[in-house]
Amino acid sequence: MAIPFSLPLIDDDVIAEVNDALTNTGWLTTGPKVRQLEAEISAITGTPVLCVNSWTSGAMLMLRWLGVGPGDEVIIPAYTYSATALCAMNLGATVVMVDVLDDFTIDPAKVAAAITPRTKAVIPVDMGGWPADYDSLHAVLEAPDVTALYEGATPRQQKLGRILVITDAAHSIGSTYKGRPNGQFTDATVFSLHSVKNVTTGEGGAIALNLPAPFDNEEEYTFLKALALNGQNKSAFEKNVPGAWRYDIIDQGLKINMPDLNAAVGLAQIRKYESQLLPDRKRKFELYLDGFAQYDWAILPPYRDAERESSAHLFLLRVRDADEARRDRIITAISEAGVGVNVHYIPMAMLTLFRERGYDIADYPKTYELYANEITLPLYNTLTEDQVAEVIHAVATAVEATA
Ligand SMILES: *Cc1c(COP(=O)(O)O)cnc(C)c1O
């Protein structure tokens, strides 16, 4: 048996949609497939949605839109993939990491303690698909002493009048919080459509816009669409009509638009995401929950409570009382049984770039505690229920063999 950690869904629907792009629309860069993909994601989020070429570039676009740069601070959880930090560092901003809660999401009390007059944005992460504690976070950010501290420097910062909240929803398309779909938890929500995520375009990202009044989200969508295309107000597709040749460069933008060929892959998936693909992921997630419930060494990941429901992106299993060395031995044994697993995540403060910039894992004890005994299991649409059973068996055997 060999069970890879992750496989993208490339089925007949995906092949047919890509074929349609190649043979019928004949359009390769941003065009009709991208706009259809945006409409499909928009139907899930209930907001305008702009597609771009990655989560990282989408988050950079939103920070750029706000005018975040050198001297500004962006607060993120210490427990996440490095892109959450890099989107802000790439713009010259300072990243302030704070520790997380037991459920892997950013600790609102730690956010409160980290806010300064230079704080321009916070990026909570829905880890594994599990929404952060948004009510507590909003309460922190909207507290009168916090808003009084805020110093808006650009016109958009002044119009907003408070810290911007961008959800890192790389894992969490389709999750819900208090009955609301993801896309409406915060001001802007960025989904990743990278190959390992719940819905993929190979590489890609999507931004759901939920800015408060007096912002007009449709207007901001139109502006951001240009800003994602070198600041050009008309794409090649929109110009590809007789007489429509004239365009303008309205601002200094990035070049991060999504190609139609990529959109076609995601379009085939998103059409059946809520009806088939997401329920299928949840079923497998629940099989893992049931399978590990009998083991008292198993610490199970958050999945569903009265307010939140996960999008079942990652099954973040933890082995009670295991230290890093034992966790690594367990992973070796699981790998020898032919099962691909991963660790989400090596904390940024343990990676070279961040250590060299002065981040120290000792400042984030909960992050270290969660990381040290974490093992992420295979979870994807082409994984069979028999394979789920094999994974559970391989993990349990490995844990017991290393006890
Ligand atoms: C995958 C991922 C990203 C980056 O997504 P890209 O589309 O590859 O830029 C950001 N944050 C988290 C938590 C991720 O897992």
mmCIF file of N, CA and C in Angstrom, residues 119-229:
data_model
loop_
_atom_site.group_PDB
_atom_site.id
_atom_site.type_symbol
_atom_site.label_atom_id
_atom_site.label_comp_id
_atom_site.label_asym_id
_atom_site.label_seq_id
_atom_site.Cartn_x
_atom_site.Cartn_y
_atom_site.Cartn_z
ATOM 1 N N THR A 119 -0.037 49.477 14.297
ATOM 2 C CA THR A 119 -0.752 48.282 13.811
ATOM 3 C C THR A 119 -1.763 48.679 12.739
ATOM 4 N N LYS A 120 -1.621 48.094 11.550
ATOM 5 C CA LYS A 120 -2.521 48.426 10.444
ATOM 6 C C LYS A 120 -3.432 47.262 10.064
ATOM 7 N N ALA A 121 -2.984 46.043 10.350
ATOM 8 C CA ALA A 121 -3.799 44.883 9.962
ATOM 9 C C ALA A 121 -3.518 43.707 10.892
ATOM 10 N N VAL A 122 -4.537 42.841 10.994
ATOM 11 C CA VAL A 122 -4.398 41.563 11.695
ATOM 12 C C VAL A 122 -4.814 40.481 10.709
ATOM 13 N N ILE A 123 -4.063 39.380 10.690
ATOM 14 C CA ILE A 123 -4.398 38.274 9.786
ATOM 15 C C ILE A 123 -4.594 36.988 10.591
ATOM 16 N N PRO A 124 -5.815 36.741 11.092
ATOM 17 C CA PRO A 124 -6.079 35.457 11.749
ATOM 18 C C PRO A 124 -6.091 34.336 10.707
ATOM 19 N N VAL A 125 -5.782 33.133 11.141
ATOM 20 C CA VAL A 125 -5.744 31.971 10.235
ATOM 21 C C VAL A 125 -6.791 30.954 10.700
ATOM 22 N N ASP A 126 -7.575 30.454 9.754
ATOM 23 C CA ASP A 126 -8.529 29.379 10.069
ATOM 24 C C ASP A 126 -7.792 28.058 9.911
ATOM 25 N N MET A 127 -7.112 27.646 10.961
ATOM 26 C CA MET A 127 -6.177 26.524 10.843
ATOM 27 C C MET A 127 -6.882 25.201 10.565
ATOM 28 N N GLY A 128 -6.467 24.573 9.493
ATOM 29 C CA GLY A 128 -7.038 23.286 9.106
ATOM 30 C C GLY A 128 -8.472 23.399 8.612
ATOM 31 N N GLY A 129 -8.994 24.627 8.559
ATOM 32 C CA GLY A 129 -10.386 24.846 8.158
ATOM 33 C C GLY A 129 -11.260 25.328 9.313
ATOM 34 N N TRP A 130 -10.659 25.375 10.524
ATOM 35 C CA TRP A 130 -11.403 25.742 11.745
ATOM 36 C C TRP A 130 -11.352 27.261 11.964
ATOM 37 N N PRO A 131 -12.506 27.942 11.920
ATOM 38 C CA PRO A 131 -12.498 29.399 12.048
ATOM 39 C C PRO A 131 -11.916 29.877 13.385
ATOM 40 N N ALA A 132 -11.195 30.977 13.305
ATOM 41 C CA ALA A 132 -10.685 31.629 14.513
ATOM 42 C C ALA A 132 -11.865 32.166 15.331
ATOM 43 N N ASP A 133 -11.577 32.665 16.515
ATOM 44 C CA ASP A 133 -12.624 33.182 17.415
ATOM 45 C C ASP A 133 -12.929 34.633 17.018
ATOM 46 N N TYR A 134 -13.771 34.807 15.999
ATOM 47 C CA TYR A 134 -13.972 36.134 15.413
ATOM 48 C C TYR A 134 -14.686 37.111 16.326
ATOM 49 N N ASP A 135 -15.638 36.642 17.116
ATOM 50 C CA ASP A 135 -16.332 37.585 18.000
ATOM 51 C C ASP A 135 -15.353 38.214 18.985
ATOM 52 N N SER A 136 -14.488 37.377 19.570
ATOM 53 C CA SER A 136 -13.520 37.915 20.532
ATOM 54 C C SER A 136 -12.531 38.847 19.843
ATOM 55 N N LEU A 137 -12.162 38.476 18.635
ATOM 56 C CA LEU A 137 -11.201 39.288 17.895
ATOM 57 C C LEU A 137 -11.794 40.661 17.551
ATOM 58 N N HIS A 138 -13.033 40.656 17.069
ATOM 59 C CA HIS A 138 -13.679 41.928 16.744
ATOM 60 C C HIS A 138 -13.857 42.775 18.003
ATOM 61 N N ALA A 139 -14.181 42.122 19.111
ATOM 62 C CA ALA A 139 -14.354 42.857 20.373
ATOM 63 C C ALA A 139 -13.049 43.557 20.755
ATOM 64 N N VAL A 140 -11.937 42.854 20.577
ATOM 65 C CA VAL A 140 -10.623 43.447 20.875
ATOM 66 C C VAL A 140 -10.373 44.645 19.970
ATOM 67 N N LEU A 141 -10.616 44.476 18.677
ATOM 68 C CA LEU A 141 -10.225 45.497 17.701
ATOM 69 C C LEU A 141 -11.158 46.701 17.711
ATOM 70 N N GLU A 142 -12.381 46.488 18.180
ATOM 71 C CA GLU A 142 -13.323 47.597 18.189
ATOM 72 C C GLU A 142 -13.453 48.259 19.563
ATOM 73 N N ALA A 143 -12.672 47.796 20.530
ATOM 74 C CA ALA A 143 -12.695 48.414 21.861
ATOM 75 C C ALA A 143 -12.280 49.883 21.733
ATOM 76 N N PRO A 144 -12.953 50.793 22.456
ATOM 77 C CA PRO A 144 -12.683 52.237 22.301
ATOM 78 C C PRO A 144 -11.209 52.614 22.503
ATOM 79 N N ASP A 145 -10.521 51.968 23.447
ATOM 80 C CA ASP A 145 -9.112 52.342 23.662
ATOM 81 C C ASP A 145 -8.246 51.919 22.477
ATOM 82 N N VAL A 146 -8.666 50.855 21.797
ATOM 83 C CA VAL A 146 -7.898 50.394 20.633
ATOM 84 C C VAL A 146 -8.162 51.307 19.427
ATOM 85 N N THR A 147 -9.412 51.636 19.174
ATOM 86 C CA THR A 147 -9.696 52.508 18.025
ATOM 87 C C THR A 147 -9.131 53.913 18.268
ATOM 88 N N ALA A 148 -9.061 54.322 19.542
ATOM 89 C CA ALA A 148 -8.492 55.651 19.846
ATOM 90 C C ALA A 148 -6.998 55.693 19.539
ATOM 91 N N LEU A 149 -6.362 54.528 19.634
ATOM 92 C CA LEU A 149 -4.921 54.425 19.383
ATOM 93 C C LEU A 149 -4.600 54.470 17.891
ATOM 94 N N TYR A 150 -5.602 54.135 17.072
ATOM 95 C CA TYR A 150 -5.375 53.944 15.635
ATOM 96 C C TYR A 150 -4.983 55.240 14.947
ATOM 97 N N GLU A 151 -3.931 55.149 14.099
ATOM 98 C CA GLU A 151 -3.488 56.316 13.337
ATOM 99 C C GLU A 151 -3.538 56.008 11.847
ATOM 100 N N GLY A 152 -4.639 56.385 11.206
ATOM 101 C CA GLY A 152 -4.781 56.160 9.772
ATOM 102 C C GLY A 152 -3.914 57.145 9.002
ATOM 103 N N ALA A 153 -3.018 56.620 8.134
ATOM 104 C CA ALA A 153 -2.088 57.495 7.411
ATOM 105 C C ALA A 153 -2.495 57.698 5.956
ATOM 106 N N THR A 154 -3.137 56.699 5.339
ATOM 107 C CA THR A 154 -3.528 56.816 3.930
ATOM 108 C C THR A 154 -5.035 57.084 3.873
ATOM 109 N N PRO A 155 -5.537 57.565 2.712
ATOM 110 C CA PRO A 155 -6.989 57.824 2.616
ATOM 111 C C PRO A 155 -7.837 56.594 2.968
ATOM 112 N N ARG A 156 -7.418 55.417 2.527
ATOM 113 C CA ARG A 156 -8.228 54.221 2.847
ATOM 114 C C ARG A 156 -8.130 53.871 4.330
ATOM 115 N N GLN A 157 -6.952 54.046 4.916
ATOM 116 C CA GLN A 157 -6.825 53.786 6.355
ATOM 117 C C GLN A 157 -7.729 54.738 7.137
ATOM 118 N N GLN A 158 -7.776 55.993 6.670
ATOM 119 C CA GLN A 158 -8.620 56.971 7.376
ATOM 120 C C GLN A 158 -10.097 56.661 7.183
ATOM 121 N N LYS A 159 -10.430 56.216 5.992
ATOM 122 C CA LYS A 159 -11.831 55.865 5.703
ATOM 123 C C LYS A 159 -12.274 54.671 6.567
ATOM 124 N N LEU A 160 -11.353 53.720 6.765
ATOM 125 C CA LEU A 160 -11.666 52.546 7.581
ATOM 126 C C LEU A 160 -11.700 52.920 9.067
ATOM 127 N N GLY A 161 -10.739 53.716 9.491
ATOM 128 C CA GLY A 161 -10.735 54.221 10.864
ATOM 129 C C GLY A 161 -10.382 53.197 11.921
ATOM 130 N N ARG A 162 -9.931 52.044 11.519
ATOM 131 C CA ARG A 162 -9.530 51.006 12.492
ATOM 132 C C ARG A 162 -8.634 50.002 11.782
ATOM 133 N N ILE A 163 -8.126 49.055 12.570
ATOM 134 C CA ILE A 163 -7.259 47.999 12.041
ATOM 135 C C ILE A 163 -8.056 47.119 11.075
ATOM 136 N N LEU A 164 -7.453 46.835 9.906
ATOM 137 C CA LEU A 164 -8.095 45.953 8.920
ATOM 138 C C LEU A 164 -7.915 44.496 9.353
ATOM 139 N N VAL A 165 -8.949 43.684 9.162
ATOM 140 C CA VAL A 165 -8.823 42.253 9.456
ATOM 141 C C VAL A 165 -8.944 41.472 8.154
ATOM 142 N N ILE A 166 -7.904 40.726 7.852
ATOM 143 C CA ILE A 166 -7.875 39.875 6.663
ATOM 144 C C ILE A 166 -7.822 38.435 7.140
ATOM 145 N N THR A 167 -8.793 37.621 6.760
ATOM 146 C CA THR A 167 -8.715 36.209 7.154
ATOM 147 C C THR A 167 -7.784 35.457 6.220
ATOM 148 N N ASP A 168 -6.831 34.719 6.810
ATOM 149 C CA ASP A 168 -6.085 33.730 6.041
ATOM 150 C C ASP A 168 -6.978 32.496 6.004
ATOM 151 N N ALA A 169 -7.762 32.424 4.917
ATOM 152 C CA ALA A 169 -8.700 31.318 4.733
ATOM 153 C C ALA A 169 -8.154 30.340 3.701
ATOM 154 N N ALA A 170 -6.838 30.203 3.680
ATOM 155 C CA ALA A 170 -6.196 29.283 2.729
ATOM 156 C C ALA A 170 -6.771 27.873 2.862
ATOM 157 N N HIS A 171 -7.217 27.532 4.096
ATOM 158 C CA HIS A 171 -7.718 26.176 4.362
ATOM 159 C C HIS A 171 -9.236 26.100 4.425
ATOM 160 N N SER A 172 -9.911 27.252 4.425
ATOM 161 C CA SER A 172 -11.250 27.215 5.041
ATOM 162 C C SER A 172 -12.384 27.652 4.133
ATOM 163 N N ILE A 173 -12.259 27.453 2.822
ATOM 164 C CA ILE A 173 -13.409 27.763 1.973
ATOM 165 C C ILE A 173 -14.553 26.814 2.342
ATOM 166 N N GLY A 174 -15.720 27.393 2.616
ATOM 167 C CA GLY A 174 -16.881 26.570 2.972
ATOM 168 C C GLY A 174 -17.081 26.351 4.457
ATOM 169 N N SER A 175 -16.188 26.901 5.295
ATOM 170 C CA SER A 175 -16.425 26.782 6.735
ATOM 171 C C SER A 175 -17.472 27.823 7.153
ATOM 172 N N THR A 176 -18.040 27.638 8.343
ATOM 173 C CA THR A 176 -19.061 28.581 8.803
ATOM 174 C C THR A 176 -18.792 29.003 10.243
ATOM 175 N N TYR A 177 -19.264 30.222 10.551
ATOM 176 C CA TYR A 177 -19.134 30.771 11.904
ATOM 177 C C TYR A 177 -20.461 31.449 12.233
ATOM 178 N N LYS A 178 -21.149 30.972 13.254
ATOM 179 C CA LYS A 178 -22.462 31.504 13.637
ATOM 180 C C LYS A 178 -23.404 31.587 12.427
ATOM 181 N N GLY A 179 -23.432 30.537 11.663
ATOM 182 C CA GLY A 179 -24.348 30.459 10.534
ATOM 183 C C GLY A 179 -23.946 31.277 9.323
ATOM 184 N N ARG A 180 -22.817 32.001 9.428
ATOM 185 C CA ARG A 180 -22.365 32.796 8.281
ATOM 186 C C ARG A 180 -21.309 32.033 7.500
ATOM 187 N N PRO A 181 -21.339 32.186 6.161
ATOM 188 C CA PRO A 181 -20.304 31.521 5.365
ATOM 189 C C PRO A 181 -18.979 32.254 5.469
ATOM 190 N N ASN A 182 -17.884 31.520 5.377
ATOM 191 C CA ASN A 182 -16.578 32.170 5.349
ATOM 192 C C ASN A 182 -16.530 33.107 4.142
ATOM 193 N N GLY A 183 -15.963 34.270 4.369
ATOM 194 C CA GLY A 183 -16.024 35.363 3.391
ATOM 195 C C GLY A 183 -16.678 36.558 4.067
ATOM 196 N N GLN A 184 -17.444 36.259 5.125
ATOM 197 C CA GLN A 184 -18.145 37.326 5.851
ATOM 198 C C GLN A 184 -17.687 37.430 7.309
ATOM 199 N N PHE A 185 -16.621 36.726 7.673
ATOM 200 C CA PHE A 185 -16.159 36.799 9.076
ATOM 201 C C PHE A 185 -15.407 38.103 9.323
ATOM 202 N N THR A 186 -14.741 38.611 8.283
ATOM 203 C CA THR A 186 -13.863 39.780 8.449
ATOM 204 C C THR A 186 -13.963 40.684 7.221
ATOM 205 N N ASP A 187 -13.112 41.711 7.159
ATOM 206 C CA ASP A 187 -13.173 42.706 6.080
ATOM 207 C C ASP A 187 -12.823 42.112 4.714
ATOM 208 N N ALA A 188 -11.824 41.262 4.709
ATOM 209 C CA ALA A 188 -11.393 40.622 3.459
ATOM 210 C C ALA A 188 -10.925 39.223 3.802
ATOM 211 N N THR A 189 -11.304 38.271 2.973
ATOM 212 C CA THR A 189 -10.976 36.870 3.226
ATOM 213 C C THR A 189 -10.230 36.365 2.011
ATOM 214 N N VAL A 190 -9.044 35.801 2.259
ATOM 215 C CA VAL A 190 -8.262 35.310 1.126
ATOM 216 C C VAL A 190 -8.204 33.786 1.192
ATOM 217 N N PHE A 191 -8.705 33.159 0.130
ATOM 218 C CA PHE A 191 -8.656 31.702 -0.004
ATOM 219 C C PHE A 191 -7.456 31.340 -0.865
ATOM 220 N N SER A 192 -6.855 30.182 -0.598
ATOM 221 C CA SER A 192 -5.810 29.681 -1.491
ATOM 222 C C SER A 192 -6.403 28.598 -2.377
ATOM 223 N N LEU A 193 -6.030 28.618 -3.646
ATOM 224 C CA LEU A 193 -6.455 27.587 -4.600
ATOM 225 C C LEU A 193 -5.230 26.796 -5.078
ATOM 226 N N HIS A 194 -4.206 26.759 -4.221
ATOM 227 C CA HIS A 194 -2.999 25.966 -4.471
ATOM 228 C C HIS A 194 -3.376 24.482 -4.569
ATOM 229 N N SER A 195 -2.516 23.697 -5.199
ATOM 230 C CA SER A 195 -2.823 22.278 -5.489
ATOM 231 C C SER A 195 -3.219 21.427 -4.282
ATOM 232 N N VAL A 196 -2.734 21.773 -3.084
ATOM 233 C CA VAL A 196 -3.064 20.917 -1.935
ATOM 234 C C VAL A 196 -4.349 21.343 -1.222
ATOM 235 N N LYS A 197 -4.987 22.417 -1.655
ATOM 236 C CA LYS A 197 -6.138 22.928 -0.882
ATOM 237 C C LYS A 197 -7.459 22.270 -1.314
ATOM 238 N N ASN A 198 -8.532 22.603 -0.610
ATOM 239 C CA ASN A 198 -9.824 21.937 -0.841
ATOM 240 C C ASN A 198 -10.325 22.080 -2.276
ATOM 241 N N VAL A 199 -10.104 23.261 -2.858
ATOM 242 C CA VAL A 199 -10.446 23.526 -4.259
ATOM 243 C C VAL A 199 -9.175 24.090 -4.873
ATOM 244 N N THR A 200 -8.805 23.604 -6.070
ATOM 245 C CA THR A 200 -7.538 24.084 -6.616
ATOM 246 C C THR A 200 -7.630 24.516 -8.075
ATOM 247 N N THR A 201 -6.792 25.497 -8.404
ATOM 248 C CA THR A 201 -6.573 25.899 -9.795
ATOM 249 C C THR A 201 -5.103 25.636 -10.155
ATOM 250 N N GLY A 202 -4.439 24.747 -9.431
ATOM 251 C CA GLY A 202 -3.000 24.523 -9.603
ATOM 252 C C GLY A 202 -2.261 25.486 -8.692
ATOM 253 N N GLU A 203 -2.254 26.741 -9.087
ATOM 254 C CA GLU A 203 -1.856 27.851 -8.215
ATOM 255 C C GLU A 203 -2.980 28.871 -8.321
ATOM 256 N N GLY A 204 -3.335 29.506 -7.216
ATOM 257 C CA GLY A 204 -4.385 30.519 -7.313
ATOM 258 C C GLY A 204 -4.837 30.993 -5.957
ATOM 259 N N GLY A 205 -5.564 32.084 -5.974
ATOM 260 C CA GLY A 205 -6.138 32.622 -4.747
ATOM 261 C C GLY A 205 -7.416 33.368 -5.090
ATOM 262 N N ALA A 206 -8.255 33.589 -4.079
ATOM 263 C CA ALA A 206 -9.502 34.317 -4.289
ATOM 264 C C ALA A 206 -9.742 35.205 -3.078
ATOM 265 N N ILE A 207 -10.137 36.451 -3.347
ATOM 266 C CA ILE A 207 -10.358 37.416 -2.265
ATOM 267 C C ILE A 207 -11.851 37.736 -2.182
ATOM 268 N N ALA A 208 -12.453 37.466 -1.026
ATOM 269 C CA ALA A 208 -13.850 37.845 -0.794
ATOM 270 C C ALA A 208 -13.842 39.200 -0.086
ATOM 271 N N LEU A 209 -14.594 40.142 -0.637
ATOM 272 C CA LEU A 209 -14.598 41.519 -0.106
ATOM 273 C C LEU A 209 -15.835 41.776 0.728
ATOM 274 N N ASN A 210 -15.601 42.130 1.980
ATOM 275 C CA ASN A 210 -16.698 42.339 2.932
ATOM 276 C C ASN A 210 -16.394 43.590 3.760
ATOM 277 N N LEU A 211 -15.912 44.633 3.059
ATOM 278 C CA LEU A 211 -15.501 45.863 3.751
ATOM 279 C C LEU A 211 -16.720 46.588 4.298
ATOM 280 N N PRO A 212 -16.541 47.244 5.439
ATOM 281 C CA PRO A 212 -17.696 47.946 6.034
ATOM 282 C C PRO A 212 -18.002 49.245 5.283
ATOM 283 N N ALA A 213 -19.219 49.750 5.437
ATOM 284 C CA ALA A 213 -19.567 51.075 4.920
ATOM 285 C C ALA A 213 -18.612 52.079 5.562
ATOM 286 N N PRO A 214 -18.215 53.155 4.871
ATOM 287 C CA PRO A 214 -18.731 53.614 3.573
ATOM 288 C C PRO A 214 -18.055 52.991 2.351
ATOM 289 N N PHE A 215 -17.279 51.905 2.510
ATOM 290 C CA PHE A 215 -16.716 51.271 1.321
ATOM 291 C C PHE A 215 -17.840 50.598 0.523
ATOM 292 N N ASP A 216 -17.708 50.649 -0.793
ATOM 293 C CA ASP A 216 -18.633 49.949 -1.676
ATOM 294 C C ASP A 216 -17.855 48.761 -2.245
ATOM 295 N N ASN A 217 -18.224 47.543 -1.844
ATOM 296 C CA ASN A 217 -17.422 46.370 -2.197
ATOM 297 C C ASN A 217 -17.355 46.114 -3.704
ATOM 298 N N GLU A 218 -18.434 46.457 -4.428
ATOM 299 C CA GLU A 218 -18.394 46.282 -5.893
ATOM 300 C C GLU A 218 -17.378 47.247 -6.510
ATOM 301 N N GLU A 219 -17.387 48.477 -6.004
ATOM 302 C CA GLU A 219 -16.419 49.461 -6.510
ATOM 303 C C GLU A 219 -14.989 49.034 -6.187
ATOM 304 N N GLU A 220 -14.777 48.546 -4.974
ATOM 305 C CA GLU A 220 -13.435 48.110 -4.586
ATOM 306 C C GLU A 220 -13.023 46.887 -5.403
ATOM 307 N N TYR A 221 -13.990 46.021 -5.728
ATOM 308 C CA TYR A 221 -13.688 44.873 -6.590
ATOM 309 C C TYR A 221 -13.126 45.363 -7.925
ATOM 310 N N THR A 222 -13.804 46.322 -8.523
ATOM 311 C CA THR A 222 -13.374 46.830 -9.838
ATOM 312 C C THR A 222 -11.978 47.443 -9.747
ATOM 313 N N PHE A 223 -11.740 48.179 -8.660
ATOM 314 C CA PHE A 223 -10.426 48.796 -8.483
ATOM 315 C C PHE A 223 -9.351 47.722 -8.268
ATOM 316 N N LEU A 224 -9.665 46.750 -7.410
ATOM 317 C CA LEU A 224 -8.674 45.702 -7.108
ATOM 318 C C LEU A 224 -8.385 44.833 -8.331
ATOM 319 N N LYS A 225 -9.396 44.635 -9.168
ATOM 320 C CA LYS A 225 -9.205 43.864 -10.403
ATOM 321 C C LYS A 225 -8.148 44.551 -11.275
ATOM 322 N N ALA A 226 -8.222 45.875 -11.355
ATOM 323 C CA ALA A 226 -7.208 46.630 -12.105
ATOM 324 C C ALA A 226 -5.857 46.556 -11.390
ATOM 325 N N LEU A 227 -5.892 46.704 -10.059
ATOM 326 C CA LEU A 227 -4.642 46.708 -9.283
ATOM 327 C C LEU A 227 -3.909 45.366 -9.396
ATOM 328 N N ALA A 228 -4.674 44.290 -9.677
ATOM 329 C CA ALA A 228 -4.066 42.956 -9.828
ATOM 330 C C ALA A 228 -3.544 42.734 -11.248
ATOM 331 N N LEU A 229 -3.724 43.745 -12.118
ATOM 332 C CA LEU A 229 -3.330 43.637 -13.530
ATOM 333 C C LEU A 229 -2.487 44.860 -13.900
#
